[in-house]
Amino acid sequence: MKIKTNVKAGGLPLNHNQTAARGPKVETNIDADGDKLNQNRTASRYLKSLVIALASLFTMWAGSEAVLAQSGSAQGVETVALFNPAAFETPESIQIDRLGNIYISMALTGEIRKIAPNGTQSSLAFLPIRPDVQPCGNSLGFSIMGGIALDHQGNVYASVNSCNLPDLGVWKVTRQGQASLLAKLPANAAPNGIAYYGGWLYVADTVLGLVWRIHSDGTSLPEVWTADPLLTPVPLPLTPGPNGLQVFRDEVYVAVSDRAHIVAF
């Protein structure tokens, strides 16, 4: 059984005769048992997932030459693009424009890679995640680029967790590859999943446990769109809080990895 509650952007109850003033309608799905979790089962599940993830990562790096040599398809599954993990080419997020161009964020290098419909790869931009700045100033303790989003004009928006704090935030890259910092976020923020909707960007914050809202024209400051308790991170090592984010039918969906659930606003 699920309890559905309509709340405003900041988690405030809505009058039944009102609608939210801005952004998609807010709807939170809460299990009938509330926030009671079986800690032992949860910890065991995440430990198992962590072991599998580490094993997969080791296999990927150990077998990088075999991966690079692999091509073709099997049972309808086709390799679209190959990258080089030895060069830290680790694809994170993906978007596809109306012309069929694919855009990939490379988590460990800050590169936005463009793949044309014919398979030709090129670098659209390198964003300043700055792993050379040590000690790393952000709340994660390491540099990484998160999700990317596209608007209708083909501009790319990216979540950048730079070790250089002045560069931490959401960046915009034009179709011509011109990059600029659209919105600077606080030093303790960790932007991750991002989606474009109606001129606004909705950005999941893995560490602070909230969703930022940023106008795509860059003329206003970032605002906390929601900090609902269902997004609050729980202390599980190496497990992110609010992670992937997408907008569908006027609702914002957020995958919260450490809580093992998806919430809809």
Coordinates of C-alpha atoms in Angstrom, one line a residue:
M1 CA 0.0 0.0 0.0
K2 CA 1.3 3.5 -0.8
I3 CA 0.3 6.8 0.7
K4 CA 0.4 9.6 -1.8
T5 CA 0.9 13.1 -0.5
N6 CA 0.9 16.3 -2.5
V7 CA 3.6 18.7 -1.3
K8 CA 5.1 22.0 -2.6
A9 CA 8.7 22.3 -3.8
G10 CA 10.0 22.8 -0.2
G11 CA 8.0 19.8 1.1
L12 CA 5.1 22.0 2.4
P13 CA 1.5 20.6 2.2
L14 CA -0.7 22.0 -0.5
N15 CA -4.2 23.1 0.0
H16 CA -6.5 20.9 -2.2
N17 CA -7.7 24.1 -4.0
Q18 CA -4.2 25.2 -4.8
T19 CA -1.6 24.1 -7.4
A20 CA 2.2 24.6 -7.1
A21 CA 3.3 28.0 -8.2
R22 CA 6.3 26.8 -10.1
G23 CA 7.6 23.6 -11.6
P24 CA 6.1 20.2 -11.9
K25 CA 3.5 19.1 -9.5
V26 CA 4.9 17.5 -6.4
E27 CA 3.9 14.0 -5.4
T28 CA 5.7 11.9 -2.9
N29 CA 5.2 8.1 -2.6
I30 CA 5.7 6.9 1.0
D31 CA 5.4 3.3 2.0
A32 CA 2.8 2.6 4.6
D33 CA 5.5 1.5 7.1
G34 CA 7.1 5.0 6.8
D35 CA 10.9 5.1 7.2
K36 CA 11.4 1.9 9.2
L37 CA 14.1 -0.1 7.6
N38 CA 15.6 -3.5 8.5
Q39 CA 19.2 -2.2 8.9
N40 CA 20.8 -5.7 8.8
R41 CA 19.1 -6.7 5.6
T42 CA 19.8 -3.3 4.0
A43 CA 23.5 -3.4 5.0
S44 CA 23.8 -6.9 3.7
R45 CA 22.2 -6.1 0.4
Y46 CA 24.5 -3.1 -0.1
L47 CA 27.5 -5.0 0.9
K48 CA 26.7 -7.7 -1.7
S49 CA 26.1 -5.0 -4.3
L50 CA 29.4 -3.3 -3.4
V51 CA 31.3 -6.6 -3.8
I52 CA 29.7 -7.2 -7.2
A53 CA 30.5 -3.7 -8.3
L54 CA 34.1 -3.9 -7.3
A55 CA 34.5 -7.2 -8.9
S56 CA 33.0 -5.9 -12.1
L57 CA 35.3 -2.9 -12.1
F58 CA 38.4 -5.1 -11.5
T59 CA 37.3 -7.3 -14.4
M60 CA 36.8 -4.3 -16.7
W61 CA 40.3 -2.9 -16.0
A62 CA 42.0 -6.2 -16.1
G63 CA 40.4 -7.1 -19.4
S64 CA 40.6 -3.7 -21.0
E65 CA 42.4 -5.0 -24.1
A66 CA 39.7 -7.6 -24.7
V67 CA 37.0 -5.0 -24.2
L68 CA 38.6 -2.7 -26.8
A69 CA 38.8 -5.5 -29.3
Q70 CA 35.2 -6.5 -28.9
S71 CA 32.7 -5.3 -31.5
G72 CA 29.6 -6.5 -33.3
S73 CA 26.4 -7.8 -31.8
A74 CA 25.0 -10.8 -30.1
Q75 CA 21.3 -11.7 -29.8
G76 CA 20.3 -8.2 -30.9
V77 CA 22.6 -6.4 -28.4
E78 CA 25.0 -4.1 -30.3
T79 CA 28.2 -2.3 -29.1
V80 CA 27.5 1.3 -30.1
A81 CA 30.8 2.8 -28.9
L82 CA 34.1 1.6 -27.4
F83 CA 36.2 3.6 -24.9
N84 CA 39.5 3.1 -23.2
P85 CA 39.4 2.5 -19.5
A86 CA 43.2 2.7 -19.3
A87 CA 42.8 6.4 -20.3
F88 CA 40.2 6.9 -17.6
E89 CA 37.4 7.0 -20.3
T90 CA 34.6 6.0 -18.0
P91 CA 31.2 6.9 -19.5
E92 CA 28.7 8.1 -16.9
S93 CA 25.6 9.8 -18.4
I94 CA 24.1 9.8 -21.8
Q95 CA 21.8 12.1 -23.9
I96 CA 20.7 11.9 -27.5
D97 CA 19.5 14.9 -29.5
R98 CA 16.9 15.1 -32.3
L99 CA 19.5 14.5 -35.0
G100 CA 20.7 11.3 -33.4
N101 CA 23.9 12.7 -31.9
I102 CA 24.9 11.0 -28.6
Y103 CA 26.5 13.0 -25.8
I104 CA 28.4 11.2 -23.1
S105 CA 29.9 12.5 -19.8
M106 CA 33.2 11.0 -18.9
A107 CA 33.1 10.9 -15.1
L108 CA 36.9 10.8 -14.4
T109 CA 38.2 13.2 -17.1
G110 CA 35.4 15.9 -17.3
E111 CA 35.1 15.3 -21.0
I112 CA 31.8 15.6 -22.9
R113 CA 32.2 13.2 -25.8
K114 CA 30.0 13.5 -28.9
I115 CA 29.2 10.5 -31.1
A116 CA 27.7 11.3 -34.5
P117 CA 25.0 9.0 -36.0
N118 CA 27.8 7.5 -38.2
G119 CA 29.8 6.6 -35.1
T120 CA 32.4 9.3 -35.4
Q121 CA 33.6 10.4 -32.0
S122 CA 34.8 13.9 -31.0
S123 CA 35.4 15.9 -27.9
L124 CA 32.7 18.6 -27.4
A125 CA 34.4 20.1 -24.3
F126 CA 36.5 19.3 -21.3
L127 CA 35.0 20.7 -18.1
P128 CA 37.3 21.5 -15.1
I129 CA 36.9 18.7 -12.6
R130 CA 40.5 19.5 -11.5
P131 CA 41.8 16.3 -9.9
D132 CA 45.2 18.1 -9.7
V133 CA 43.9 20.3 -6.9
Q134 CA 44.9 18.5 -3.7
P135 CA 43.6 18.2 -1.1
C136 CA 40.3 18.1 -3.0
G137 CA 38.0 20.9 -1.7
N138 CA 34.6 19.3 -2.5
S139 CA 32.5 17.2 -0.1
L140 CA 33.2 14.0 -2.0
G141 CA 36.9 14.3 -1.6
F142 CA 37.5 13.5 -5.3
S143 CA 36.7 15.0 -8.6
I144 CA 34.0 13.6 -10.8
M145 CA 31.5 14.7 -13.4
G146 CA 27.9 13.5 -13.0
G147 CA 24.9 13.6 -15.1
I148 CA 24.2 15.6 -18.3
A149 CA 21.1 17.1 -19.8
L150 CA 20.1 18.6 -23.2
D151 CA 17.7 21.4 -24.0
H152 CA 15.8 21.9 -27.3
Q153 CA 18.6 24.1 -28.8
G154 CA 21.2 21.3 -28.3
N155 CA 23.0 22.9 -25.3
V156 CA 24.5 20.4 -22.9
Y157 CA 24.3 20.9 -19.1
A158 CA 26.6 19.0 -16.8
S159 CA 27.0 18.4 -13.1
V160 CA 30.6 19.1 -12.2
N161 CA 32.1 18.1 -8.8
S162 CA 35.4 19.9 -9.2
C163 CA 38.2 19.8 -6.6
N164 CA 38.6 23.5 -7.3
L165 CA 35.6 24.9 -5.5
P166 CA 35.1 28.0 -7.8
D167 CA 34.3 25.5 -10.6
L168 CA 31.9 23.3 -8.6
G169 CA 28.3 23.5 -10.0
V170 CA 26.4 23.2 -13.2
W171 CA 28.1 24.0 -16.5
K172 CA 26.6 24.8 -19.9
V173 CA 28.2 23.8 -23.2
T174 CA 26.9 25.2 -26.4
R175 CA 26.6 23.1 -29.6
Q176 CA 29.8 24.8 -30.7
G177 CA 31.7 23.6 -27.6
Q178 CA 31.8 26.9 -25.7
A179 CA 31.7 26.0 -22.0
S180 CA 30.7 28.3 -19.1
L181 CA 29.7 27.9 -15.4
L182 CA 26.0 28.4 -15.4
A183 CA 25.4 28.1 -11.6
K184 CA 28.0 27.8 -8.8
L185 CA 26.9 25.6 -6.0
P186 CA 28.0 25.5 -2.3
A187 CA 31.2 23.8 -1.4
N188 CA 29.3 21.0 0.4
A189 CA 27.1 20.3 -2.6
A190 CA 27.5 17.3 -4.8
P191 CA 25.4 17.7 -8.0
N192 CA 24.6 14.4 -9.8
G193 CA 21.6 13.5 -11.9
I194 CA 20.2 16.4 -13.9
A195 CA 17.2 17.0 -16.2
Y196 CA 16.0 19.9 -18.3
Y197 CA 12.3 20.8 -18.2
G198 CA 10.5 23.9 -19.3
G199 CA 13.5 26.2 -19.2
W200 CA 14.6 24.9 -15.8
L201 CA 17.2 22.4 -14.7
Y202 CA 16.5 20.0 -11.8
V203 CA 19.6 18.6 -10.2
A204 CA 19.9 15.8 -7.6
D205 CA 22.4 16.5 -4.8
T206 CA 24.0 13.2 -3.6
V207 CA 25.5 14.6 -0.4
L208 CA 23.0 17.2 0.8
G209 CA 20.0 15.1 0.0
L210 CA 17.9 17.5 -2.0
V211 CA 17.0 18.7 -5.5
W212 CA 18.3 22.0 -6.9
R213 CA 16.4 24.1 -9.4
I214 CA 18.4 26.3 -11.8
H215 CA 17.1 28.4 -14.7
S216 CA 18.8 27.6 -17.9
D217 CA 19.4 31.2 -18.8
G218 CA 21.7 31.6 -15.8
T219 CA 20.1 34.9 -14.6
S220 CA 19.0 33.6 -11.2
L221 CA 20.7 31.9 -8.3
P222 CA 20.2 28.2 -7.7
E223 CA 17.3 27.4 -5.4
V224 CA 16.4 24.4 -3.3
W225 CA 13.4 22.9 -5.0
T226 CA 12.8 20.2 -2.5
A227 CA 14.7 18.8 0.5
D228 CA 12.1 16.1 1.4
P229 CA 13.2 13.7 4.1
L230 CA 12.9 10.8 1.6
L231 CA 16.0 12.2 -0.1
T232 CA 18.1 12.4 3.1
P233 CA 21.2 10.3 2.8
V234 CA 21.8 7.4 5.2
P235 CA 25.3 6.4 6.4
L236 CA 26.2 3.6 4.0
P237 CA 29.8 3.7 2.8
L238 CA 30.5 4.2 -0.9
T239 CA 26.7 4.4 -1.6
P240 CA 25.3 7.7 -3.0
G241 CA 22.1 9.4 -1.9
P242 CA 20.0 11.1 -4.5
N243 CA 21.5 10.0 -7.8
G244 CA 19.7 9.6 -11.1
L245 CA 16.9 12.2 -11.9
Q246 CA 14.4 12.4 -14.7
V247 CA 11.2 14.4 -15.5
F248 CA 8.2 12.6 -16.9
R249 CA 4.7 13.9 -17.3
D250 CA 5.2 16.9 -15.1
E251 CA 6.7 14.8 -12.3
V252 CA 10.3 14.7 -11.1
Y253 CA 11.6 11.2 -10.4
V254 CA 14.7 10.7 -8.2
A255 CA 16.6 7.5 -7.6
V256 CA 17.9 7.4 -4.1
S257 CA 20.6 4.7 -4.1
D258 CA 21.4 4.5 -0.3
R259 CA 17.7 4.2 0.6
A260 CA 17.0 1.7 -2.3
H261 CA 13.9 3.6 -3.5
I262 CA 12.7 6.0 -6.2
V263 CA 10.5 9.0 -5.2
A264 CA 8.3 11.0 -7.5
F265 CA 7.5 14.7 -6.9

